């Protein structure tokens, strides 16, 4: 027994040495990056302190911090954004389908503010603004280095007020000023009509909270008017997209089986694969989907799902090519972070980011 207890100090020493070696290895392997981050944070604090104490004018600390956050997010991609409480409320209003402005969906493409699509029956649409137009000035001020949310704030405003955008378009020799009168943008997501030969026509202008419900109602009405329905045209031209869950529900209305969309991100949680459910109520008549360069995001998900499953013939021109998924993460004090967390893929595994959906039949409308 004496020998046994005499060996305890040696055993403990060996154990502690092994644990220390493992901890050191783990710390070196896992925390090397963290140490670099702490060094950068230390430098950031130093800069912040110098600015607050020595800048020629007194600067609000909150303004400095929000500027730093905006700068950090800006290095990621055009769709990731830090949103103040006021901007976050604007986003919530937009997904409900009603807001004041000129009626365009915008993005940053190759560092230039670019129109994804004009929204149907809005001031921008009526003035002839087109998908792909570069907005180089807003009210005479350059849009160089502008963020999407900054642009949105400049373009939106009360009904009846005016805003001038300067656009540059392919084959346009000189920039062109377009003065628009803001209006209440009330997006009617789904429109429907019928043709004589028992053909139904459904137009989806965007994907917001009620799109799937509105589509179901329209499909029922069209089916009743065309009885028996022999074919259906789904028009997704100039549809800038919107809510991912609505795109999935819409695609599921036309598919009895097969994939709809998959997403892949850095975390396991962002890896999903959505397949169609056979509810027995799917529309099973022959289909044509109309697309163009203004078809983007959620609209591309629907077009890609129907094309890959052989459910519809896609006709038109190559779509915009936005295949990233943004997650809105609420923060303290009502602010939020809109962060790109995944990219989506069509059922066949195609990523359409910057590529778009290639139509089965190319037609310029």
Coordinates of C-alpha atoms in Angstrom, one line a residue, residues 69-70 72-84 87-92 94-95 105-108 116 147-149 152 156 240-244 297 322 324-331 334-342:
X69 CA -20.5 47.2 -38.2
X70 CA -21.6 48.4 -41.6
X72 CA -17.6 44.8 -41.6
X73 CA -20.8 43.5 -43.2
X74 CA -20.0 45.3 -46.5
X75 CA -16.9 43.2 -47.0
X76 CA -19.1 40.0 -47.2
X77 CA -21.5 40.4 -50.1
X78 CA -24.2 42.9 -51.3
X79 CA -27.1 41.1 -49.7
X80 CA -25.8 40.9 -46.1
X81 CA -26.8 44.0 -44.2
X82 CA -26.9 45.5 -40.7
X83 CA -30.3 47.0 -40.1
X84 CA -31.1 49.6 -37.6
X87 CA -34.7 49.8 -41.4
X88 CA -35.7 46.5 -39.9
X89 CA -39.3 47.7 -39.7
X90 CA -39.1 48.7 -43.3
X91 CA -38.1 45.2 -44.2
X92 CA -41.1 43.8 -42.3
X94 CA -41.9 45.1 -47.6
X95 CA -42.5 41.4 -47.0
X105 CA -35.8 45.6 -56.7
X106 CA -32.1 46.4 -56.5
X107 CA -28.8 44.8 -55.9
X108 CA -25.1 45.5 -56.0
X116 CA -32.9 43.4 -60.6
X147 CA -25.1 49.9 -49.7
X148 CA -28.4 48.5 -50.7
X149 CA -30.1 49.7 -47.5
X152 CA -33.5 51.9 -50.4
X156 CA -38.4 55.3 -50.7
X240 CA -37.6 39.8 -58.3
X241 CA -38.3 37.0 -55.8
X242 CA -39.0 37.3 -52.1
X243 CA -39.7 34.8 -49.4
X244 CA -38.1 31.3 -49.8
X297 CA -34.3 34.6 -56.4
X322 CA -29.4 35.3 -57.5
X324 CA -28.1 33.0 -52.0
X325 CA -30.2 32.6 -48.9
X326 CA -30.4 35.4 -46.4
X327 CA -31.4 34.8 -42.7
X328 CA -32.7 37.7 -40.7
X329 CA -31.2 37.5 -37.1
X330 CA -32.9 39.9 -34.6
X331 CA -30.4 41.8 -32.4
X334 CA -34.8 46.2 -32.3
X335 CA -31.9 46.0 -34.8
X336 CA -31.3 43.0 -37.0
X337 CA -28.6 41.4 -39.1
X338 CA -29.5 40.1 -42.6
X339 CA -26.8 37.6 -43.3
X340 CA -26.2 35.4 -46.3
X341 CA -26.1 31.9 -44.7
X342 CA -26.4 29.5 -47.6

